[in-house]
């Protein structure tokens, strides 16, 4: 996300994730959190775990269906230039994910969508949605480390290198 107050839309001002713990105090995120929340549909997410000195990527996904991340958005503009962008809100990992990574996206359920998107919903009703959600009926599997390089555009970079394993409740 490039915040509206950024002098220019460069990498210096691009933010991919917003921490739930600081979203209400961060200059970059607090206004968007109050007024411009988003729902980001996804099939899953990738997290990395350091194994034998190598960042091993793992794909984490529901056994079936999609998931929905809590997000925020903003509009940057200057003259004729205009950019809409968003960030995913992250929170601490649920117990079932902690062995792989210490953080995870904020996950929303369809019954939360209307309240989440409504800028008039009091933040006291939104804050509980930022809590980690247990990943029941989710699986994970390793990916090729080729996914670690953004220049790799091959479909093989996101293909499993082993069978999916269930995320166990811990």
mmCIF file of C-alpha atoms in Angstrom:
data_model
loop_
_atom_site.group_PDB
_atom_site.id
_atom_site.type_symbol
_atom_site.label_atom_id
_atom_site.label_comp_id
_atom_site.label_asym_id
_atom_site.label_seq_id
_atom_site.Cartn_x
_atom_site.Cartn_y
_atom_site.Cartn_z
ATOM 1 C CA UNK A 1 0.000 0.000 0.000
ATOM 2 C CA UNK A 2 1.217 3.465 -0.850
ATOM 3 C CA UNK A 3 -0.339 5.865 1.695
ATOM 4 C CA UNK A 4 -2.037 9.027 0.461
ATOM 5 C CA UNK A 5 0.467 11.206 2.349
ATOM 6 C CA UNK A 6 3.542 9.682 0.642
ATOM 7 C CA UNK A 7 5.406 12.255 -1.493
ATOM 8 C CA UNK A 8 5.714 9.693 -4.292
ATOM 9 C CA UNK A 9 4.747 6.062 -4.969
ATOM 10 C CA UNK A 10 8.200 4.511 -4.649
ATOM 11 C CA UNK A 11 9.398 1.349 -2.939
ATOM 12 C CA UNK A 12 10.344 3.463 0.082
ATOM 13 C CA UNK A 13 6.631 4.031 0.785
ATOM 14 C CA UNK A 14 5.206 0.672 -0.348
ATOM 15 C CA UNK A 15 3.931 -1.471 2.507
ATOM 16 C CA UNK A 16 2.685 -4.987 1.905
ATOM 17 C CA UNK A 17 1.593 -5.871 5.455
ATOM 18 C CA UNK A 18 0.085 -3.908 8.340
ATOM 19 C CA UNK A 19 0.515 -5.288 11.867
ATOM 20 C CA UNK A 20 -2.773 -5.637 13.743
ATOM 21 C CA UNK A 21 -1.030 -4.727 16.998
ATOM 22 C CA UNK A 22 -0.010 -1.253 15.755
ATOM 23 C CA UNK A 23 -2.559 -0.512 13.039
ATOM 24 C CA UNK A 24 -4.423 2.088 15.101
ATOM 25 C CA UNK A 25 -1.285 4.062 15.987
ATOM 26 C CA UNK A 26 0.674 3.796 12.731
ATOM 27 C CA UNK A 27 0.711 6.984 10.642
ATOM 28 C CA UNK A 28 0.701 4.818 7.525
ATOM 29 C CA UNK A 29 -2.330 2.710 8.461
ATOM 30 C CA UNK A 30 -4.612 4.251 11.090
ATOM 31 C CA UNK A 31 -6.836 6.332 8.798
ATOM 32 C CA UNK A 32 -7.270 3.459 6.345
ATOM 33 C CA UNK A 33 -8.105 1.114 9.226
ATOM 34 C CA UNK A 34 -10.761 3.525 10.467
ATOM 35 C CA UNK A 35 -12.332 4.294 7.062
ATOM 36 C CA UNK A 36 -11.038 2.047 4.271
ATOM 37 C CA UNK A 37 -11.057 -1.620 5.203
ATOM 38 C CA UNK A 38 -10.919 -4.264 2.480
ATOM 39 C CA UNK A 39 -11.512 -7.973 2.040
ATOM 40 C CA UNK A 40 -8.853 -9.753 0.021
ATOM 41 C CA UNK A 41 -9.910 -13.162 -1.355
ATOM 42 C CA UNK A 42 -7.149 -15.748 -1.618
ATOM 43 C CA UNK A 43 -6.563 -19.431 -2.119
ATOM 44 C CA UNK A 44 -3.950 -19.461 0.669
ATOM 45 C CA UNK A 45 -0.695 -17.810 1.683
ATOM 46 C CA UNK A 46 3.039 -18.482 1.727
ATOM 47 C CA UNK A 47 5.259 -18.289 4.795
ATOM 48 C CA UNK A 48 8.961 -19.037 5.084
ATOM 49 C CA UNK A 49 10.810 -21.046 7.725
ATOM 50 C CA UNK A 50 14.588 -21.032 8.089
ATOM 51 C CA UNK A 51 15.740 -24.648 7.699
ATOM 52 C CA UNK A 52 19.432 -25.563 7.480
ATOM 53 C CA UNK A 53 20.304 -21.979 6.569
ATOM 54 C CA UNK A 54 17.752 -21.846 3.721
ATOM 55 C CA UNK A 55 14.451 -19.965 3.713
ATOM 56 C CA UNK A 56 12.017 -22.791 2.928
ATOM 57 C CA UNK A 57 8.654 -21.550 1.565
ATOM 58 C CA UNK A 58 5.441 -23.289 2.636
ATOM 59 C CA UNK A 59 2.046 -22.829 1.063
ATOM 60 C CA UNK A 60 -0.759 -22.796 3.652
ATOM 61 C CA UNK A 61 -4.359 -23.156 2.506
ATOM 62 C CA UNK A 62 -7.821 -24.373 3.457
ATOM 63 C CA UNK A 63 -8.362 -28.017 2.492
ATOM 64 C CA UNK A 64 -11.122 -26.771 0.222
ATOM 65 C CA UNK A 65 -12.439 -23.396 -0.825
ATOM 66 C CA UNK A 66 -10.993 -19.938 -0.372
ATOM 67 C CA UNK A 67 -9.953 -17.745 2.500
ATOM 68 C CA UNK A 68 -10.453 -14.035 3.039
ATOM 69 C CA UNK A 69 -7.807 -11.684 4.446
ATOM 70 C CA UNK A 70 -8.591 -8.501 6.306
ATOM 71 C CA UNK A 71 -6.974 -5.594 4.524
ATOM 72 C CA UNK A 72 -6.876 -1.828 4.213
ATOM 73 C CA UNK A 73 -6.601 0.421 1.161
ATOM 74 C CA UNK A 74 -5.681 3.959 0.259
ATOM 75 C CA UNK A 75 -5.496 6.277 -2.742
ATOM 76 C CA UNK A 76 -2.333 8.180 -3.608
ATOM 77 C CA UNK A 77 -2.652 10.979 -6.133
ATOM 78 C CA UNK A 78 -0.614 13.871 -7.422
ATOM 79 C CA UNK A 79 -1.639 15.877 -10.483
ATOM 80 C CA UNK A 80 -2.874 13.385 -13.055
ATOM 81 C CA UNK A 81 -1.173 10.433 -11.337
ATOM 82 C CA UNK A 82 -3.477 8.158 -9.359
ATOM 83 C CA UNK A 83 -2.806 4.908 -7.507
ATOM 84 C CA UNK A 84 -5.170 2.700 -5.499
ATOM 85 C CA UNK A 85 -3.325 0.173 -3.342
ATOM 86 C CA UNK A 86 -3.879 -2.115 -0.380
ATOM 87 C CA UNK A 87 -2.098 -3.965 2.408
ATOM 88 C CA UNK A 88 -2.880 -7.230 4.175
ATOM 89 C CA UNK A 89 -3.328 -7.010 7.932
ATOM 90 C CA UNK A 90 -1.275 -9.582 9.836
ATOM 91 C CA UNK A 91 -1.546 -10.866 13.395
ATOM 92 C CA UNK A 92 0.356 -13.315 15.576
ATOM 93 C CA UNK A 93 0.162 -16.923 14.400
ATOM 94 C CA UNK A 94 -2.483 -19.278 15.741
ATOM 95 C CA UNK A 95 -1.133 -22.241 17.759
ATOM 96 C CA UNK A 96 -1.453 -24.616 14.778
ATOM 97 C CA UNK A 97 0.768 -22.374 12.627
ATOM 98 C CA UNK A 98 3.439 -21.355 15.142
ATOM 99 C CA UNK A 99 5.795 -24.214 14.225
ATOM 100 C CA UNK A 100 6.013 -22.795 10.674
ATOM 101 C CA UNK A 101 5.833 -19.029 11.255
ATOM 102 C CA UNK A 102 5.157 -16.448 13.973
ATOM 103 C CA UNK A 103 2.621 -14.364 11.972
ATOM 104 C CA UNK A 104 -0.378 -14.916 9.733
ATOM 105 C CA UNK A 105 -2.928 -12.845 7.796
ATOM 106 C CA UNK A 106 -6.050 -11.683 9.624
ATOM 107 C CA UNK A 107 -8.737 -14.096 8.408
ATOM 108 C CA UNK A 108 -12.350 -13.026 8.031
ATOM 109 C CA UNK A 109 -15.490 -15.120 7.723
ATOM 110 C CA UNK A 110 -18.393 -14.189 5.436
ATOM 111 C CA UNK A 111 -20.588 -13.291 8.420
ATOM 112 C CA UNK A 112 -18.056 -10.547 9.304
ATOM 113 C CA UNK A 113 -17.889 -8.939 5.845
ATOM 114 C CA UNK A 114 -20.627 -6.310 6.237
ATOM 115 C CA UNK A 115 -19.356 -5.028 9.592
ATOM 116 C CA UNK A 116 -15.746 -5.078 8.358
ATOM 117 C CA UNK A 117 -16.485 -3.042 5.242
ATOM 118 C CA UNK A 118 -18.817 -0.549 6.918
ATOM 119 C CA UNK A 119 -16.782 2.528 7.907
ATOM 120 C CA UNK A 120 -19.466 3.311 10.513
ATOM 121 C CA UNK A 121 -18.900 0.066 12.429
ATOM 122 C CA UNK A 122 -17.353 1.065 15.770
ATOM 123 C CA UNK A 123 -13.720 -0.045 16.094
ATOM 124 C CA UNK A 124 -14.641 -1.781 19.350
ATOM 125 C CA UNK A 125 -16.596 -4.230 17.134
ATOM 126 C CA UNK A 126 -13.763 -4.528 14.583
ATOM 127 C CA UNK A 127 -10.852 -5.167 16.977
ATOM 128 C CA UNK A 128 -11.885 -8.755 17.872
ATOM 129 C CA UNK A 129 -11.695 -9.645 14.170
ATOM 130 C CA UNK A 130 -7.937 -8.951 14.289
ATOM 131 C CA UNK A 131 -7.301 -11.914 16.611
ATOM 132 C CA UNK A 132 -5.567 -15.023 15.267
ATOM 133 C CA UNK A 133 -8.017 -17.582 13.910
ATOM 134 C CA UNK A 134 -7.347 -21.269 14.416
ATOM 135 C CA UNK A 135 -6.623 -23.001 11.106
ATOM 136 C CA UNK A 136 -8.962 -25.973 11.379
ATOM 137 C CA UNK A 137 -9.136 -28.028 8.171
ATOM 138 C CA UNK A 138 -6.106 -26.295 6.659
ATOM 139 C CA UNK A 139 -3.082 -27.961 5.049
ATOM 140 C CA UNK A 140 0.465 -26.913 4.204
ATOM 141 C CA UNK A 141 3.157 -28.141 1.867
ATOM 142 C CA UNK A 142 6.655 -27.079 0.873
ATOM 143 C CA UNK A 143 7.296 -25.182 -2.347
ATOM 144 C CA UNK A 144 10.421 -24.958 -4.436
ATOM 145 C CA UNK A 145 12.818 -22.283 -3.208
ATOM 146 C CA UNK A 146 12.463 -20.851 -6.741
ATOM 147 C CA UNK A 147 9.471 -18.937 -5.322
ATOM 148 C CA UNK A 148 11.967 -16.952 -3.196
ATOM 149 C CA UNK A 149 13.050 -15.019 -6.303
ATOM 150 C CA UNK A 150 10.424 -12.620 -7.719
ATOM 151 C CA UNK A 151 11.968 -13.002 -11.193
ATOM 152 C CA UNK A 152 10.807 -16.629 -11.341
ATOM 153 C CA UNK A 153 7.446 -16.487 -13.094
ATOM 154 C CA UNK A 154 7.187 -20.216 -13.790
ATOM 155 C CA UNK A 155 4.140 -22.100 -12.509
ATOM 156 C CA UNK A 156 6.606 -24.704 -11.189
ATOM 157 C CA UNK A 157 7.781 -22.195 -8.570
ATOM 158 C CA UNK A 158 4.448 -22.580 -6.771
ATOM 159 C CA UNK A 159 3.932 -26.315 -7.280
ATOM 160 C CA UNK A 160 4.148 -28.538 -4.166
ATOM 161 C CA UNK A 161 7.424 -30.382 -3.658
ATOM 162 C CA UNK A 162 5.782 -32.838 -1.220
ATOM 163 C CA UNK A 163 2.300 -34.030 -0.204
ATOM 164 C CA UNK A 164 0.042 -31.686 1.762
ATOM 165 C CA UNK A 165 0.047 -32.195 5.535
ATOM 166 C CA UNK A 166 -2.695 -31.081 7.914
ATOM 167 C CA UNK A 167 -1.961 -28.231 10.282
ATOM 168 C CA UNK A 168 -2.436 -29.966 13.619
ATOM 169 C CA UNK A 169 -4.167 -28.235 16.503
ATOM 170 C CA UNK A 170 -1.535 -27.752 19.188
#
